[in-house]
CSV table of C-alpha atoms in Angstrom, one decimal:
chain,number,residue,atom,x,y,z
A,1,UNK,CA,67.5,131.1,106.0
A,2,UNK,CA,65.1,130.0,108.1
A,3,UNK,CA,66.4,128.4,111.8
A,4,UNK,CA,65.6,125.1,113.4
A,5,UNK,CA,65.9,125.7,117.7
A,6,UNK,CA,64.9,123.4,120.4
A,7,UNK,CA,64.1,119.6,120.7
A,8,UNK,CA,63.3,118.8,117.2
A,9,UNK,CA,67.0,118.3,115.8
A,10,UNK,CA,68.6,117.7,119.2
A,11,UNK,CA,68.9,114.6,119.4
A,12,UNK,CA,70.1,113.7,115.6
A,13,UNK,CA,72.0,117.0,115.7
A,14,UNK,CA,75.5,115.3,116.3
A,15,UNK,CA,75.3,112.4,113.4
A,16,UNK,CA,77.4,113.1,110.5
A,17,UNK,CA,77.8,110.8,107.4
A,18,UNK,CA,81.0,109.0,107.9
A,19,UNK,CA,79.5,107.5,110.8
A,20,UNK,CA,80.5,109.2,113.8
A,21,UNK,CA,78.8,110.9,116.3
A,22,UNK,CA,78.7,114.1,118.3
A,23,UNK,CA,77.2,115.5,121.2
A,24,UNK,CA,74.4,118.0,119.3
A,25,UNK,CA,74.4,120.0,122.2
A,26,UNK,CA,71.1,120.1,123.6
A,27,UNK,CA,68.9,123.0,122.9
A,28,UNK,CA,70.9,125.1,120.8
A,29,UNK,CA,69.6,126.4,117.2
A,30,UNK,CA,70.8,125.1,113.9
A,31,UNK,CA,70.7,125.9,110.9
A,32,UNK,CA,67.7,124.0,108.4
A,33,UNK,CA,70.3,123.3,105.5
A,34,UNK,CA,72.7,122.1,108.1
A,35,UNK,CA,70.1,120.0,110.1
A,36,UNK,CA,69.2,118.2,106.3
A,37,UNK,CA,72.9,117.9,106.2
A,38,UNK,CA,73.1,115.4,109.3
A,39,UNK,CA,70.5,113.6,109.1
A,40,UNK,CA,71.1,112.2,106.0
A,41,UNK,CA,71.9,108.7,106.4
A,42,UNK,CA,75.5,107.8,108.8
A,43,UNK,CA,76.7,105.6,106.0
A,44,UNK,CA,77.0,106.8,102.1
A,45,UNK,CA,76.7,104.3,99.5
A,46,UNK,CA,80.6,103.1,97.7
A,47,UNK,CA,79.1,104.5,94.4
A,48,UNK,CA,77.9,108.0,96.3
A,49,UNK,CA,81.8,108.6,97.3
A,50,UNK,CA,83.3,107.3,94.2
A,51,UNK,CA,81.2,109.7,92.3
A,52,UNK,CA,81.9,112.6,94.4
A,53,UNK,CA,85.6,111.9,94.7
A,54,UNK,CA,85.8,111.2,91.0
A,55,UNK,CA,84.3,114.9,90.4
A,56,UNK,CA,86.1,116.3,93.0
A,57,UNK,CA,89.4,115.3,91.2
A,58,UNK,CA,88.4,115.9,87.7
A,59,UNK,CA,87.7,119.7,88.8
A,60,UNK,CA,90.5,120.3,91.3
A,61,UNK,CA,93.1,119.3,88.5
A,62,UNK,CA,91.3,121.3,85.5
A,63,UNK,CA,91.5,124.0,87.6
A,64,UNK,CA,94.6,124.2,89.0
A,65,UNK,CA,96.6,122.5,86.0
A,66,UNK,CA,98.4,125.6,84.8
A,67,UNK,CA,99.7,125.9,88.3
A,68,UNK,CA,101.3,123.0,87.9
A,69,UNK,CA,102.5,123.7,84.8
A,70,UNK,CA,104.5,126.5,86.1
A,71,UNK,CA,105.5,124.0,89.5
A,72,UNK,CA,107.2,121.5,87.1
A,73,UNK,CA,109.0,123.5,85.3
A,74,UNK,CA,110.2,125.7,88.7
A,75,UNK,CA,111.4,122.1,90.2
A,76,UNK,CA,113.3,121.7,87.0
A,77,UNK,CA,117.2,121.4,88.6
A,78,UNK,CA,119.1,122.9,85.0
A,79,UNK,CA,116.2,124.7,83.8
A,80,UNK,CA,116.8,126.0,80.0
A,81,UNK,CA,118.3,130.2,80.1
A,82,UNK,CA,115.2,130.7,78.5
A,83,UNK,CA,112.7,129.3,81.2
A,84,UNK,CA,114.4,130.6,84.6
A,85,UNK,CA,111.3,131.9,86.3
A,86,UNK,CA,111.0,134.2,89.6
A,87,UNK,CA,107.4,134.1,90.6
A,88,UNK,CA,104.6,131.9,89.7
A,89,UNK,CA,102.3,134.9,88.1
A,90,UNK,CA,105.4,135.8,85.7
A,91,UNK,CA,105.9,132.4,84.9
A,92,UNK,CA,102.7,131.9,83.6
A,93,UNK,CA,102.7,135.3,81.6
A,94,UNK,CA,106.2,134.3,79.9
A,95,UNK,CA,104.9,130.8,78.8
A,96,UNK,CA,102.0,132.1,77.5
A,97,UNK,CA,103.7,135.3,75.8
A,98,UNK,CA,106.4,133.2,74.3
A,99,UNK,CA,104.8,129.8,74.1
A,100,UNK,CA,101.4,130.6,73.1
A,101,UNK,CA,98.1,131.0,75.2
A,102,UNK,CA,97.3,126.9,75.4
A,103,UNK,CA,100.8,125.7,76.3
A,104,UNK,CA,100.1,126.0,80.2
A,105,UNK,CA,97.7,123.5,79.5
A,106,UNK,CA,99.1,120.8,77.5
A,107,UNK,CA,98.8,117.5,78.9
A,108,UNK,CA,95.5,118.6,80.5
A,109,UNK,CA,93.9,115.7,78.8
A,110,UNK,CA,95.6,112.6,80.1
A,111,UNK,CA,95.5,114.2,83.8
A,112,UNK,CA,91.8,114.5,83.5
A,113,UNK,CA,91.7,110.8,82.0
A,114,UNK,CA,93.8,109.6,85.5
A,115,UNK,CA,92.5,112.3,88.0
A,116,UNK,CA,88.7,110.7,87.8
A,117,UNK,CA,89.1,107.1,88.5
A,118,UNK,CA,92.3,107.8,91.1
A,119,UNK,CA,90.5,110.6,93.5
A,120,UNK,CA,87.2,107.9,92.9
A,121,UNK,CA,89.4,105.0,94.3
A,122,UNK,CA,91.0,107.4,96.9
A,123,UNK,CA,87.7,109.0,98.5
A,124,UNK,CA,86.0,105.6,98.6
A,125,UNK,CA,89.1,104.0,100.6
A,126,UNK,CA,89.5,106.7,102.8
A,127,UNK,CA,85.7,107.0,103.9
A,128,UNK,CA,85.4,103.4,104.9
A,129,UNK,CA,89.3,102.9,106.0
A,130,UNK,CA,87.8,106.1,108.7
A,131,UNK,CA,84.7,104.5,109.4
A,132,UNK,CA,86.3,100.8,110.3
A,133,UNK,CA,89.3,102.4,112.0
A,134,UNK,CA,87.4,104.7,114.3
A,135,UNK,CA,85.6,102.0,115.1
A,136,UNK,CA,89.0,99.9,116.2
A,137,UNK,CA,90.7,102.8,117.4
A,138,UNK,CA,88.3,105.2,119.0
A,139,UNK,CA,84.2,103.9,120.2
A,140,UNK,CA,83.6,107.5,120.3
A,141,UNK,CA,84.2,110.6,117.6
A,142,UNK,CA,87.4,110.8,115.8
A,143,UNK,CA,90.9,109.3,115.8
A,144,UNK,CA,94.0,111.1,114.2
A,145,UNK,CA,95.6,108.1,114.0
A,146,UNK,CA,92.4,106.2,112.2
A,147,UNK,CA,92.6,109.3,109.9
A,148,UNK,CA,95.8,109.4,108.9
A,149,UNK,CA,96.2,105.6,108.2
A,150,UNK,CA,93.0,105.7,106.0
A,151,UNK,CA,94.6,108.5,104.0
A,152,UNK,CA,97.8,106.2,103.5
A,153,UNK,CA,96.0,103.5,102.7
A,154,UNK,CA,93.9,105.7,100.4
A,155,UNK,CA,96.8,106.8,98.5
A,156,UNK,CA,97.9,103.5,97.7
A,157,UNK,CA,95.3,102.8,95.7
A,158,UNK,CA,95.3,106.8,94.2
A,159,UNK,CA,99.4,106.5,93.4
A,160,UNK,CA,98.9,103.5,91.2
A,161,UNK,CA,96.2,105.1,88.9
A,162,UNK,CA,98.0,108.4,88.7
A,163,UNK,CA,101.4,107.6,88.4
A,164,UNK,CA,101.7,107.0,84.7
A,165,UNK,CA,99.4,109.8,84.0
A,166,UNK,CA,102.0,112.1,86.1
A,167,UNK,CA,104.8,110.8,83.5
A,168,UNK,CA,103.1,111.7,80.8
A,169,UNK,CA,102.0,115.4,82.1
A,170,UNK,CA,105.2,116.3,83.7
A,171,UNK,CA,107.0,115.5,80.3
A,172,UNK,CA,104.3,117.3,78.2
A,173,UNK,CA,104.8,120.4,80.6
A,174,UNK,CA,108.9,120.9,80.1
A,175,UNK,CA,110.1,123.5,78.7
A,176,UNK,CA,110.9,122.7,74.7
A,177,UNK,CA,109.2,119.0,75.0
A,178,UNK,CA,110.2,116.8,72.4
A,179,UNK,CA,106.2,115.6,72.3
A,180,UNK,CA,103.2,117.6,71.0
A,181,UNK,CA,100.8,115.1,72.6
A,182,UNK,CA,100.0,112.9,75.3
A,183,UNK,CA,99.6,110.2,72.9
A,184,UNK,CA,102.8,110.6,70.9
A,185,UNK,CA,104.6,110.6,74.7
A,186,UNK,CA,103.2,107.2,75.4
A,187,UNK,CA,104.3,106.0,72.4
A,188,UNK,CA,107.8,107.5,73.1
A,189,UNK,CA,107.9,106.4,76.6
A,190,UNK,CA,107.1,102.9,75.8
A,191,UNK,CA,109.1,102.2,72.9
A,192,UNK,CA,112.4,104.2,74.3
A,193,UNK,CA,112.0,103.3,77.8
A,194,UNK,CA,109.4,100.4,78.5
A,195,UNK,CA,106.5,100.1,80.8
A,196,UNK,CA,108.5,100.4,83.8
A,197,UNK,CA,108.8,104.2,82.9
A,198,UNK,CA,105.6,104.9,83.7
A,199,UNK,CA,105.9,103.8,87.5
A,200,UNK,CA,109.7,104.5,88.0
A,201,UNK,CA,108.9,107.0,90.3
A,202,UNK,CA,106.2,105.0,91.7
A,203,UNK,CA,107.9,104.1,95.4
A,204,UNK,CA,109.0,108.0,95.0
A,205,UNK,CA,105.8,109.3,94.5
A,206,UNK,CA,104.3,107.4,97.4
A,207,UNK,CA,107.1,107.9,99.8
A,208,UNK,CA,106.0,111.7,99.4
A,209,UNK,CA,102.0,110.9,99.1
A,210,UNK,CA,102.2,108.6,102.3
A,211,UNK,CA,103.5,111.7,104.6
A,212,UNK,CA,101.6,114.2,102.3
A,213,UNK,CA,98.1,112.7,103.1
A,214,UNK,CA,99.0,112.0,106.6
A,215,UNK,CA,99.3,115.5,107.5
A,216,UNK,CA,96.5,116.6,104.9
A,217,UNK,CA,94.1,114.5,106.3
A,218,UNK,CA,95.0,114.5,110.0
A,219,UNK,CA,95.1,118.5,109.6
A,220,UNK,CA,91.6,118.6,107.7
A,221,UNK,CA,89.9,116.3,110.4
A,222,UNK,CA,91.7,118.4,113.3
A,223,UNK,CA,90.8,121.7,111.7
A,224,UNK,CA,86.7,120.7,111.2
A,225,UNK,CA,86.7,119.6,114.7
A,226,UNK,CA,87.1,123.3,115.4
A,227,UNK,CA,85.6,125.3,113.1
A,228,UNK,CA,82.4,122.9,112.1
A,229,UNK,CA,82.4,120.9,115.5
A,230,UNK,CA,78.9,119.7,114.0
A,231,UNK,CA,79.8,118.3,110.9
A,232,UNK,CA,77.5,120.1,109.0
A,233,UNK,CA,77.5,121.1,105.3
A,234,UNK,CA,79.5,123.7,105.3
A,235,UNK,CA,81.0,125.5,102.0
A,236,UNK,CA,83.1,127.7,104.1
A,237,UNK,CA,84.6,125.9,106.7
A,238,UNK,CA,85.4,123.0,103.9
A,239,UNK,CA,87.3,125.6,101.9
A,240,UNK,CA,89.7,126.7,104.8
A,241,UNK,CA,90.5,123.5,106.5
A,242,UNK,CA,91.0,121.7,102.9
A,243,UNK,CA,92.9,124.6,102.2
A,244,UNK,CA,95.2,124.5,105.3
A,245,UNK,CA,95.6,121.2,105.1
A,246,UNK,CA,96.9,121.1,101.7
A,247,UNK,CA,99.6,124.0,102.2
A,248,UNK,CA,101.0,122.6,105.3
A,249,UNK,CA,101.6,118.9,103.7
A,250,UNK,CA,102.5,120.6,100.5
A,251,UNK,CA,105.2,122.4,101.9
A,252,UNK,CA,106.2,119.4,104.2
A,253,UNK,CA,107.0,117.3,101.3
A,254,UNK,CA,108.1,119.5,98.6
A,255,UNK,CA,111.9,117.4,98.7
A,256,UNK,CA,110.0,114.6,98.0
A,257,UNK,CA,108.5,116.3,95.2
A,258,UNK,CA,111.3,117.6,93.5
A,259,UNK,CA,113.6,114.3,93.6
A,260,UNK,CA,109.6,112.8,92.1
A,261,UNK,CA,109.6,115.7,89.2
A,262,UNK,CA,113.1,114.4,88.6
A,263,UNK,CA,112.7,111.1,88.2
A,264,UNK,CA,109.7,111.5,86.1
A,265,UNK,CA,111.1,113.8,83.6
A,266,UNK,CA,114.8,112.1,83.4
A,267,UNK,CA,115.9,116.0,82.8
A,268,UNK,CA,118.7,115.2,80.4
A,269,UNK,CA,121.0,118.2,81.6
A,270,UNK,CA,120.5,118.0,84.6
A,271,UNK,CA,121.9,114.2,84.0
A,272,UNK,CA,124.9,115.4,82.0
A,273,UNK,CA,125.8,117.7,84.2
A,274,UNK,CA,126.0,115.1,87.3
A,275,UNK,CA,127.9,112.7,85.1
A,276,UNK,CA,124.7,110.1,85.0
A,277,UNK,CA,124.9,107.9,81.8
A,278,UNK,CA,121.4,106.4,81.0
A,279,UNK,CA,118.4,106.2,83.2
A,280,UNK,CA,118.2,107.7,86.7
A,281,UNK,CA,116.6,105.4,89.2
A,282,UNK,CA,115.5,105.1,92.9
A,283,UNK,CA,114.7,108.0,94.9
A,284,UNK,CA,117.6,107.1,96.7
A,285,UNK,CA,120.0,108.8,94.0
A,286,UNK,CA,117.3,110.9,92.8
A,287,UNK,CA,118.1,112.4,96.4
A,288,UNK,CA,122.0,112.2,95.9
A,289,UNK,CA,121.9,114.0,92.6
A,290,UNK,CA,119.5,117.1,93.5
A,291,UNK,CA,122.1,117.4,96.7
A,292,UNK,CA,125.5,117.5,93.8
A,293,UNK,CA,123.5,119.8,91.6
A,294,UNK,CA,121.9,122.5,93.8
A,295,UNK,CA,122.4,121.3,97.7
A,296,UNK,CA,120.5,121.9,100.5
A,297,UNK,CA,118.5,124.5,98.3
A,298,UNK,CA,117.4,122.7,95.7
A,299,UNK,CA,115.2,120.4,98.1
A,300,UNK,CA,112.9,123.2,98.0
A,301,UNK,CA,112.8,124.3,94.4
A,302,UNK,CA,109.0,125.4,93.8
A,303,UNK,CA,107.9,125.3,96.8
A,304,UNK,CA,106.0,128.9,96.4
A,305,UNK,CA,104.6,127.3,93.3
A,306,UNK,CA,103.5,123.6,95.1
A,307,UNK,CA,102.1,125.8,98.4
A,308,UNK,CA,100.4,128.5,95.3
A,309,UNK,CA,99.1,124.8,93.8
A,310,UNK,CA,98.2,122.8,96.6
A,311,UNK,CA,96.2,125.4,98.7
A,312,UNK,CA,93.6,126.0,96.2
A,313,UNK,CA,93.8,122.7,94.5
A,314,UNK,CA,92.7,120.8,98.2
A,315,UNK,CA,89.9,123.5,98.5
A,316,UNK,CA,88.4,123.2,95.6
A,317,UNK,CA,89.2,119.3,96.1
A,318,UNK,CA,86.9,119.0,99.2
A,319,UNK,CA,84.6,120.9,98.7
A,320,UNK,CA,83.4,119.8,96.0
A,321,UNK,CA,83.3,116.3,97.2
A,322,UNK,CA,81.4,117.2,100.3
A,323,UNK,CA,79.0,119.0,97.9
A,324,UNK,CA,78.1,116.2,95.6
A,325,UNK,CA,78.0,113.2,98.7
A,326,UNK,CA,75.7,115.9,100.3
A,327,UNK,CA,73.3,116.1,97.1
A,328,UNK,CA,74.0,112.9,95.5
A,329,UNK,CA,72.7,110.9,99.1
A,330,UNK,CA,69.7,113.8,99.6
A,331,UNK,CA,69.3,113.4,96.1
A,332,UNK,CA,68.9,109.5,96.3
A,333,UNK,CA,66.6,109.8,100.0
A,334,UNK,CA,64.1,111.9,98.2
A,335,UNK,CA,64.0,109.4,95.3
A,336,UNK,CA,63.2,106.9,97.8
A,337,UNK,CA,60.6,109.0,99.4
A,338,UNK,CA,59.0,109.5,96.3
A,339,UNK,CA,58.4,105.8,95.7
């Protein structure tokens, strides 16, 4: 590929989209793609990172959905004798040998249906959430603190979209599920348990996503700061600190995540068997009952399966956004040239 050196990029060689800026550091050669990369315009259009984020989501959950599959039913606190599960890789070859090939993706439908708007909501809000902060916060560069206020403020928005859509998937995934589709589990839901069962793990979910995309996002932005100090487009260095970032939350939260799986999947023996008549409610006792079932331990059911998940699923999550703001905003400047 041919190289860029000297004055000619130097002095727009620190700009990055989100608005911050860098010392370019002087005379030193750069890549062309990367040059392209930052100086493309500091602020990207709402409908640029909607788009991007949106895509980003739709793939990083196809992708990763039989993963999760397996994650679910790991977390599960008094699994079935005939789904006790040792390793994610076996798991998967025991669903599909006993279950049939397409059961690892049931429920694939209604994620994809809440995975587009949420991760459109959630990129949008965190980009300008940065941008403003860092301008409160920090004149100059980046703030971890901006950062990882913008992701919690991001994943407000994110929780409210998803949260239904992870009832419905989390009780399509179970081991012998009473419902065939995601339809047929609304119906169910609604009629047996109303509307408030599709957000009763709502304060749950974001007591876990809050911390989660803290540390994701704090990580990510800490981790490009060393390895792509520029800001360019970079495939690579996207990949590893989404990557990174997503592990270390992932196996931060997992608690959170199984008292979440839980509470979304009302696990009847698991109920039973800690004496609960009815609904469990409140993560609260969702905490208390994982404790009288499985103790200390079963905080960190699945946790090879959410790190296994969550690695990949934040890779594949960023940079695939970063790819489509790139070529979505050069795609629009040339569009403008052209006229």
């Amino acid at each position: 590929m041919e190289l860029r050196c000297g004055g000619v990029g130097s002095q727009a060689g620190g700009r990055r989209m989100d608005g911050d800026s860098r010392d370019g550091g002087g005379g030193g050669c750069k890549d062309a793609g990367s040059e392209d990369y930052e100086n493309l315009p500091t602020s990207v259009s709402l409908s640029i990172h909607m788009t991007a984020g949106a895509m980003a989501g739709i793939l990083e959950h196809s992708i990763m959905y039989p993963v999760d599959s397996v994650k679910t039913r790991m977390q599960s606190l008094n699994p079935d004798p005939k789904a006790h599960y040792t390793s994610v890789y076996g798991a998967l070859k025991k669903i599909i040998r006993t279950e049939g090939f397409w059961r690892p993706l049931r429920g694939l439908n209604v994620m994809m249906m809440g995975a587009g708007p949420a991760h459109a909501l959630y990129f949008a809000c965190y980009e300008n959430m940065k941008r403003t902060l860092n301008a409160v916060f920090h004149h100059q560069g980046n703030s971890h603190l901006a950062n990882g206020i913008a992701g919690s403020m991001a994943t407000l928005l994110h929780d409210a979209v998803m949260n239904p859509a992870e009832v419905v998937k989390q009780r399509l995934q179970m081991y012998d599920s009473p419902h065939r589709s995601a339809l047929s589990c609304i119906r169910t839901v609604w009629g047996t348990e109303g509307l408030g069962a599709f957000y009763r793990s709502y304060t749950t979910q974001l007591t876990m996503n809050v911390p989660f995309q803290s540390i994701h996002f704090i990580t990510y932005e800490f981790l490009q700061e060393q390895i792509n100090p520029y800001r360019a487009y970079n495939p690579q260095s996207h990949i590893i600190s989404g990557g990174l970032a997503g592990a270390l939350a992932a196996a931060a939260t997992t608690p959170l995540d199984v008292c979440k799986t839980l509470l979304n999947t009302q696990e009847n023996m698991a109920l039973n068997l800690a004496n609960i008549s009815g609904r469990l409610s409140g993560m609260a006792n969702a905490f208390r009952t994982v404790y009288q079932l499985n103790g200390l331990p079963g905080y960190f059911k699945g946790v090879q399966a959410r790190v296994i998940y969550q690695m990949p699923s934040t890779a594949i999550s960023w940079s695939v956004y970063e790819f489509f703001k790139y070529f979505l905003t050069k795609h629009k400047l040339e569009n403008r040239t052209l006229y």
